[in-house]
XYZ file of C-alpha atoms in Angstrom:
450
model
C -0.202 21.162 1.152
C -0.132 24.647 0.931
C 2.635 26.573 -0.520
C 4.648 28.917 1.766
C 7.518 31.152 1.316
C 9.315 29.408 3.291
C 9.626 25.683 4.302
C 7.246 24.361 1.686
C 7.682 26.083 -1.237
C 11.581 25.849 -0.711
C 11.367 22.328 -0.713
C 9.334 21.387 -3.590
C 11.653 23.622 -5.988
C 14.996 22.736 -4.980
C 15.443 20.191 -7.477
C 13.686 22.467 -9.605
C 15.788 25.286 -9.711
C 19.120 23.339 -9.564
C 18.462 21.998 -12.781
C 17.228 25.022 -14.098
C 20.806 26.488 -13.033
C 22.118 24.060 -15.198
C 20.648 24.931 -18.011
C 18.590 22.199 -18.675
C 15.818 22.294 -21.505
C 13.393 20.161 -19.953
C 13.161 17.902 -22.550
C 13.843 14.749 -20.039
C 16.744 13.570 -18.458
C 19.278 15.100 -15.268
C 22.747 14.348 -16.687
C 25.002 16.726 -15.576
C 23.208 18.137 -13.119
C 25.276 19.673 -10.002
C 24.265 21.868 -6.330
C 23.919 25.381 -7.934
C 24.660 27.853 -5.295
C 21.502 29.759 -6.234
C 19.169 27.051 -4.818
C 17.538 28.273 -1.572
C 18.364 26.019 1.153
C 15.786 24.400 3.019
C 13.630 27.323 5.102
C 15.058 29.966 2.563
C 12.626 32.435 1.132
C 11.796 31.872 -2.157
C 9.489 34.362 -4.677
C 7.123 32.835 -6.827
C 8.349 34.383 -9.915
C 11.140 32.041 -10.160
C 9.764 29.895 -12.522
C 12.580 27.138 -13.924
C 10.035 25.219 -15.488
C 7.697 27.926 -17.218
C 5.506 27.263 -19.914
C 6.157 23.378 -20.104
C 3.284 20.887 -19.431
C 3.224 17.496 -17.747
C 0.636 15.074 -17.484
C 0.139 12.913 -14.614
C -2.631 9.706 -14.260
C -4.002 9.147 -11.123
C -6.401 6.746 -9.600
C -9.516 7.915 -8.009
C -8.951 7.890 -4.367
C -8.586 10.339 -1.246
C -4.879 10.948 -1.505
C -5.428 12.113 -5.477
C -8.473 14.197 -3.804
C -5.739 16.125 -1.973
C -3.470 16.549 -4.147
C -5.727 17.736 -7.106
C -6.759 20.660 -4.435
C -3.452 22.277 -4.834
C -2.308 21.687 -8.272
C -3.017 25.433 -9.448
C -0.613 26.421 -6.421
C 2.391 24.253 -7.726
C 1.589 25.611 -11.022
C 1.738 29.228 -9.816
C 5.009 28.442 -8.240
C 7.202 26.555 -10.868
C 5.319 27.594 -14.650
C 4.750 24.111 -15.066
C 1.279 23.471 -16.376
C -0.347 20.274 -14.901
C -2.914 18.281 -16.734
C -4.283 15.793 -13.739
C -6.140 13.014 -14.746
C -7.735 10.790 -12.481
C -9.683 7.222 -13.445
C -11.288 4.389 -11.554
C -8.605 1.421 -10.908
C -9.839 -0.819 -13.695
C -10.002 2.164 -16.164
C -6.559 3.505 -15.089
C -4.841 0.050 -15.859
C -5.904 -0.060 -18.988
C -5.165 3.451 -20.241
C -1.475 2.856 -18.943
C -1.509 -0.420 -20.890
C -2.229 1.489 -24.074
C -0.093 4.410 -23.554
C 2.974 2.469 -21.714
C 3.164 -0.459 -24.626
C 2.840 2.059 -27.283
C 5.771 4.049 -26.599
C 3.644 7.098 -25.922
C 5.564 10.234 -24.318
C 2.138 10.716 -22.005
C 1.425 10.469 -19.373
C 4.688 11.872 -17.621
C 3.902 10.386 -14.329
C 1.712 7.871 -13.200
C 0.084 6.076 -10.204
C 0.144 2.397 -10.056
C 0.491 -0.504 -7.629
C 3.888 -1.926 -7.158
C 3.456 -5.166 -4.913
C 0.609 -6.133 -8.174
C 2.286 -4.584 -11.300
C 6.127 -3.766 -10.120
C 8.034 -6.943 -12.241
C 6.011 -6.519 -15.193
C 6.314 -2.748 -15.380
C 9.855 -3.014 -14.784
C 10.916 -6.076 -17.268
C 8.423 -4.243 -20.235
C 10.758 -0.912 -19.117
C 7.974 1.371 -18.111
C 9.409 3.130 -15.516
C 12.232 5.069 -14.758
C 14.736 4.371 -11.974
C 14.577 7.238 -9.595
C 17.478 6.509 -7.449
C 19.504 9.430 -9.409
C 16.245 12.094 -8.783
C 16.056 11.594 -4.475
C 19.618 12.061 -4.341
C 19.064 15.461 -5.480
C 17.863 17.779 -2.711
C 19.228 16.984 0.361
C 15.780 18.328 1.996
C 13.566 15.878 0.125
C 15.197 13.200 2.979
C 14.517 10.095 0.888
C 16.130 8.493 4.255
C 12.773 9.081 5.917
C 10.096 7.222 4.202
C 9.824 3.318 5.781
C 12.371 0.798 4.756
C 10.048 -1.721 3.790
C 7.797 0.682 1.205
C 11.087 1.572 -0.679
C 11.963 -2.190 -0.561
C 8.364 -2.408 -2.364
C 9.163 0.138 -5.026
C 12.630 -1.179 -5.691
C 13.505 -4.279 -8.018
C 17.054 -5.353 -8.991
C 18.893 -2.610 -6.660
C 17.243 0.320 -8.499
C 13.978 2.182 -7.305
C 11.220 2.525 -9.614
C 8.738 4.811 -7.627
C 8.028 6.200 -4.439
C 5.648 5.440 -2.118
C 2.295 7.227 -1.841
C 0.178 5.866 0.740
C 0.793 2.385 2.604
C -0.973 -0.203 3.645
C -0.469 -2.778 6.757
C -1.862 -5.935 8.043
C -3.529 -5.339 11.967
C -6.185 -7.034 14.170
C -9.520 -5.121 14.726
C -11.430 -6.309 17.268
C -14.372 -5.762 20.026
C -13.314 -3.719 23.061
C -16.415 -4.159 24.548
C -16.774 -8.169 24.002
C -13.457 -8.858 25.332
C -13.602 -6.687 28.574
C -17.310 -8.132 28.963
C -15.651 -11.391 28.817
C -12.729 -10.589 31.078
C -10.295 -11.694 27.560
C -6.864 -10.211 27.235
C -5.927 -8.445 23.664
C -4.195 -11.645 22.178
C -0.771 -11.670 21.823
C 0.039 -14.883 20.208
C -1.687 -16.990 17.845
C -2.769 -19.409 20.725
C -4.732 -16.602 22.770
C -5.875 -15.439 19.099
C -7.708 -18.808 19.019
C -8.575 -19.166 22.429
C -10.469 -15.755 22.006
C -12.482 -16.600 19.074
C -13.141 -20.324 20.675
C -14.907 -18.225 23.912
C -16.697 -15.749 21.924
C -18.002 -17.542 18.656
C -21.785 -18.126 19.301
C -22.882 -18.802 16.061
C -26.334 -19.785 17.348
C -26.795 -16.028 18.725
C -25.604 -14.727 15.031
C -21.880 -13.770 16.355
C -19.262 -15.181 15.261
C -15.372 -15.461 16.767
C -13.722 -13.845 13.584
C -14.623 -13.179 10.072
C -11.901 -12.206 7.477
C -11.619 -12.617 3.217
C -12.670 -16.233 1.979
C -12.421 -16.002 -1.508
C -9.924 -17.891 -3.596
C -8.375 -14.659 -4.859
C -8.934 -12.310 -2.726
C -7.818 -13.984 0.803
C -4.648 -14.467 -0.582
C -3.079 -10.494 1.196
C -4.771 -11.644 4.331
C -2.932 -15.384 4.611
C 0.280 -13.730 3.977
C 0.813 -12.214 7.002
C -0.126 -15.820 8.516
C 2.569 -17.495 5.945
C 4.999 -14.616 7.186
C 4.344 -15.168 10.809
C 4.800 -19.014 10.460
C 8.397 -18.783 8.947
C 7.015 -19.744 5.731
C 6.730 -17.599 2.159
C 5.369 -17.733 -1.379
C 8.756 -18.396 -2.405
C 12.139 -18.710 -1.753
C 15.584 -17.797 -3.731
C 12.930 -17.101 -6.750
C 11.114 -20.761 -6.524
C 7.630 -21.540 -5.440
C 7.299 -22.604 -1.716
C 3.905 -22.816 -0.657
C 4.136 -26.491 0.336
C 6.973 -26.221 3.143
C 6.426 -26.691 6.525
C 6.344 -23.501 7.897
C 3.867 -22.329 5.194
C 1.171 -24.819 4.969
C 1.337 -24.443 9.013
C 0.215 -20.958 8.358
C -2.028 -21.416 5.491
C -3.519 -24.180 8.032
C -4.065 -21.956 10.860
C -5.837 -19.091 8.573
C -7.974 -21.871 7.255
C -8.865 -23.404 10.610
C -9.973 -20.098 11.943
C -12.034 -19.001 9.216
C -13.368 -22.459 9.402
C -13.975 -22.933 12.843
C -14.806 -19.995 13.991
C -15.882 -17.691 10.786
C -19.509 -16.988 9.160
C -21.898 -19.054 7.288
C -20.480 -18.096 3.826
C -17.011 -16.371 4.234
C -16.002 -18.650 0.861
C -17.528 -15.471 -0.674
C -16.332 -12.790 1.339
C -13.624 -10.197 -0.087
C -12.583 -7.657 2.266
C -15.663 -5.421 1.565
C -18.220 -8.136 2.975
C -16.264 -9.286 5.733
C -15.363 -6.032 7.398
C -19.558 -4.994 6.557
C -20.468 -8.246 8.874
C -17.668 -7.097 11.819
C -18.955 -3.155 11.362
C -22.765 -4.880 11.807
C -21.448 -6.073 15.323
C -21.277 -9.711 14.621
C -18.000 -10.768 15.417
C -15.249 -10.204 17.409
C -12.506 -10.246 15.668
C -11.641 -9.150 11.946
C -8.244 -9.056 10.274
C -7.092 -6.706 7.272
C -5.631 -3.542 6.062
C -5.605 -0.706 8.920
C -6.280 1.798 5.672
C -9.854 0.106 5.794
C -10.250 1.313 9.598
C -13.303 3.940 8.772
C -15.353 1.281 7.330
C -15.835 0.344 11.030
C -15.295 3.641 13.141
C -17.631 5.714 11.264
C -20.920 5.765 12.852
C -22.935 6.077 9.242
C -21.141 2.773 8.664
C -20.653 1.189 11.072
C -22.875 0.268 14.076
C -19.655 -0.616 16.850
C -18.104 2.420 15.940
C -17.140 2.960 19.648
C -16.654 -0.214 20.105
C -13.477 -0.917 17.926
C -10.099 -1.398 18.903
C -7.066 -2.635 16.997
C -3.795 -3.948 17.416
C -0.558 -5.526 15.848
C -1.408 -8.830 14.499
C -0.482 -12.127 17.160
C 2.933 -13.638 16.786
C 2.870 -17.197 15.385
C 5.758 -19.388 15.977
C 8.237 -17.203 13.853
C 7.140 -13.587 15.473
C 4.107 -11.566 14.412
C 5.556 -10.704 10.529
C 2.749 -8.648 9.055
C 2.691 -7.221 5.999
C 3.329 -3.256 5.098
C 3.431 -2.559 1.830
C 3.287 0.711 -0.835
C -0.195 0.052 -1.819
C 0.234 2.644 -4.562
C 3.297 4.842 -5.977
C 4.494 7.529 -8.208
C 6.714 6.066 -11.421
C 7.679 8.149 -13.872
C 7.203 7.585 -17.791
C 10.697 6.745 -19.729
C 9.346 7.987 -22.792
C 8.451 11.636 -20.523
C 10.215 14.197 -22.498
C 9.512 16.634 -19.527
C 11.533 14.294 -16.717
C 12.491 17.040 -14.732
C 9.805 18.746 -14.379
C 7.640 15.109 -14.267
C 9.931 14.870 -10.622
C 9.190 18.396 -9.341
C 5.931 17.651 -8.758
C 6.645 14.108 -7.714
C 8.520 15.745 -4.995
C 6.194 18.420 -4.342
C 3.419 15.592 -3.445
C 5.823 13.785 -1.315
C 7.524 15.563 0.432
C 7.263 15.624 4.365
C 5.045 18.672 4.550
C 2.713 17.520 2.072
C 2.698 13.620 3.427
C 1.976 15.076 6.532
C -1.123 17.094 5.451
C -2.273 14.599 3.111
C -2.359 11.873 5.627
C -4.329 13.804 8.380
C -7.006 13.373 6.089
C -6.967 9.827 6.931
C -4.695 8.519 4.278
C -1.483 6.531 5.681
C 1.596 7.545 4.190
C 5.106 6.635 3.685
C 7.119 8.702 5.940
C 8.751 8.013 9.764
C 9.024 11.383 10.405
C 5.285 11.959 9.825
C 4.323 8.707 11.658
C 6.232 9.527 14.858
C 4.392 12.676 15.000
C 1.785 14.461 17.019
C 0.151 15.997 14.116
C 0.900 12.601 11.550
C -1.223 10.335 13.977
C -3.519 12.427 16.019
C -6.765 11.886 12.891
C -6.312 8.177 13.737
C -7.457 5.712 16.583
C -4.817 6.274 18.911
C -4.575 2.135 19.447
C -4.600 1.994 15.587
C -1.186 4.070 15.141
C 0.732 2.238 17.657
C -0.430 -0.585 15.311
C 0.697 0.810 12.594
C 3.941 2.129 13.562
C 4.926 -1.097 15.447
C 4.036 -2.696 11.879
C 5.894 -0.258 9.900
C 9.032 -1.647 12.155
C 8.678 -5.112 11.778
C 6.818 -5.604 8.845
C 7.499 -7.745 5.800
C 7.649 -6.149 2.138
C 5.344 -7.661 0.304
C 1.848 -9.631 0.309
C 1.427 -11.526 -2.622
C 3.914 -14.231 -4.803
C 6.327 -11.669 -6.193
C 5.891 -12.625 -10.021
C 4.733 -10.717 -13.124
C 1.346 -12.685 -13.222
C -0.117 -11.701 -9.911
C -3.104 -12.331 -10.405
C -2.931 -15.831 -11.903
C -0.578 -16.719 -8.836
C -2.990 -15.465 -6.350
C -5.761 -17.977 -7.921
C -3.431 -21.081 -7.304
C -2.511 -19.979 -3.908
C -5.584 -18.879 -2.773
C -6.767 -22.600 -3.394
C -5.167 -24.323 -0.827
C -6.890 -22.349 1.685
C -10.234 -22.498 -0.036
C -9.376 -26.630 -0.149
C -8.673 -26.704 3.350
C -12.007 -25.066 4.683
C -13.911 -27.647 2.287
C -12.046 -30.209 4.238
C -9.876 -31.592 1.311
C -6.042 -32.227 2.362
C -4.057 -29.458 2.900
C -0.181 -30.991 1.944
C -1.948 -32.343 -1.222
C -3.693 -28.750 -1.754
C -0.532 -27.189 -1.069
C 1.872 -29.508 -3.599
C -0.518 -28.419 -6.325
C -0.508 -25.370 -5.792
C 3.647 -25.409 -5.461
C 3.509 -26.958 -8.958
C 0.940 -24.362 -10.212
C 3.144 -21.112 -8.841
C 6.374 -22.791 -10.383
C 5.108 -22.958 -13.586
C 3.824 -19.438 -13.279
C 7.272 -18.458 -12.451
C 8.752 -20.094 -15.211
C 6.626 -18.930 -17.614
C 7.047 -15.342 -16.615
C 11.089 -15.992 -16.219
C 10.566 -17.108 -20.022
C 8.563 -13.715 -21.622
């Protein structure tokens, strides 16, 4: 993330410096703004004494997590190079939601920019009007190549046609597993569901304290992780904007994710979120674990984990529809309609991501938005090797989302969630499933009513 003359630096002030040709006040909005023949083109050397932006200040919230680590490292540079004064702020995830909740339904002008999580909070920030459609602000600069970051992240960020953020770091659905256990046991990498369960049947030895697969059990919680099951099944939360968690094709998945946590999972995985499930596969007691590839260190680092050698990881099995995993934004930048420093709000939105800066932030481990960086040497070369081919092959074929897209996430997540939670208890599934339909639907109608 370090500024340059060149490259860098011309990049992240493009924008800036067009609509300082314009002779824009800063005081929010870009109407009017045009290509000003004195912006540098991309590569072109650029001083640091042109400063379109100097003496505002913007304030940005952030939550607390690596990629705000990096960023926060070269704030002082950005502010060196456009005038803008940045006032950072960073807060646990809890505390963050609930300082945009004050500031956002207030009508407050602060922050400027924020982080949040699109596939949770993207309908509700977008029907209270809390951010600002960027589609107008990538168009821009011409270097920013908006083209490049993965399909299905801007599908995350977008609602009704119009983008409302851009992706910071991602997040996709893969298979870890035991290298060691399966070539001890002469076992293929499973490519389909069937060899998926074959593999867990050969290995689970529950009597020796190993199990064939552990993954999330609890109500809420498992919910991201059956998804990609759903998905893979043909099946969805809903369809054409109604509740369809009791078709076919999705109680076949919700089924299958049940059976194998069941059948082949620990003594207590009804109380497992992702934290103690991938703690029991890092412990070496099981073979196979399913989840988020951002979670990956949890299990290669050898102060956490005791396989750390041991690990591999691959794109989840196809079910009968394909192998339909999820890749999501897991967090993005909006932008604050009440900012009245918009334009200066975006040139450090497109400081942080842009392609040079994606780049260096994610060979720190954190798994960005961008193709370009992904199909690089440098972009995957901090990660597994087997672990990017997993996560490029599910940036391809991945589907957009991983929860009921709805304003009240988390209420939907508790009534879906409870049809696999029913299942392992050994109630019936259909039934589990039509209550749950009926649950979601009202959910949806009550949102489609506020």
């Amino acid at each position: 993330m370090k500024f340059r003359k060149t490259g860098l630096l011309s990049l992240s002030l493009v924008t800036a410096l067009t609509v300082s040709a314009c002779g824009n006040n800063g005081n929010g909005g870009n109407e009017g703004a045009a290509p000003s023949s004195s912006a540098p083109a991309s590569g072109a050397a650029t001083t640091v004494s042109e400063k379109p932006f100097d003496g505002q200040k913007i304030t940005i919230f952030a939550v607390n997590h690596p990629w705000t680590d990096a960023v926060k490292g070269h704030i002082p540079e950005f502010e060196k190079a456009t005038g803008i004064k940045v006032d950072f702020q960073v807060f646990a995830e809890e505390q963050l939601q609930q300082k945009l909740a004050v500031q956002l339904t207030t009508g407050a002008e602060t922050p400027d920019a924020y982080t949040y999580r699109p596939y949770m909070e993207k309908i509700l920030y977008a029907k209270n009007g809390w951010t600002t459609p960027l589609d107008e602000y990538v168009t821009k600069n011409s270097s920013y190549e908006f083209q490049d970051f993965s399909k299905a992240t801007i599908e995350a960020s977008t609602i009704d046609g119009k983008l409302m953020s851009i992706p910071l770091w991602t997040d996709q659905f893969v298979m870890y597993y035991r290298k060691d256990i399966l070539e001890q046991n002469n076992i293929a990498v499973p490519k389909t569901m069937a060899e998926f369960e074959d593999a867990m049947k050969k290995l689970h030895k529950p009597s020796e304290d190993f199990t064939g697969f552990v993954a999330r059990g609890q109500r809420n919680a498992l919910v991201t992780a059956v998804s990609s099951f759903v998905f893979s099944e043909g099946g969805d939360f809903m369809t054409d904007g109604k509740a369809a968690v009791n078709t076919p094709e999705a109680v076949k998945g919700f089924k299958l994710y049940a059976d194998l946590v069941k059948n082949y999972g620990p003594k207590g995985v009804l109380n497992m979120n992702w934290m103690q499930a991938i703690a029991l596969f890092a412990q070496g007691k099981a073979a196979f674990y399913v989840d988020s590839a951002a979670l990956y260190k949890n299990t290669t680092d050898p102060e956490k984990s005791l396989i750390a050698d041991k690990v591999g990881f691959a794109t989840l099995p196809a079910g009968s529809a394909g192998s339909k995993p999820y890749n999501i934004a897991s967090w993005s930048f909006a932008m604050n309609p009440k900012s009245q420093h918009k334009d200066a709000a975006w040139a450090f939105m497109e400081w942080a991501t842009n392609k040079e800066n994606v780049l260096m932030i994610q060979q720190s481990g954190v798994p960005g938005a961008r193709d370009s960086v992904w199909a690089s040497k440098e972009g995957i070369e901090k990660f597994p090797a087997d672990l990017a081919a997993a996560i490029q092959e599910t940036m391809k074929i991945g589907v957009d989302h991983s929860v009921p897209q709805v304003m009240s996430v988390t209420e939907s997540r508790d009534a879906v969630g409870a049809i696999v939670v029913k299942a392992i208890l050994g109630e019936d599934i259909q039934a589990a499933a039509e209550e749950a339909n009926k649950e979601l639907q009202a959910i949806i109608d009550k949102d489609s009513a506020k």
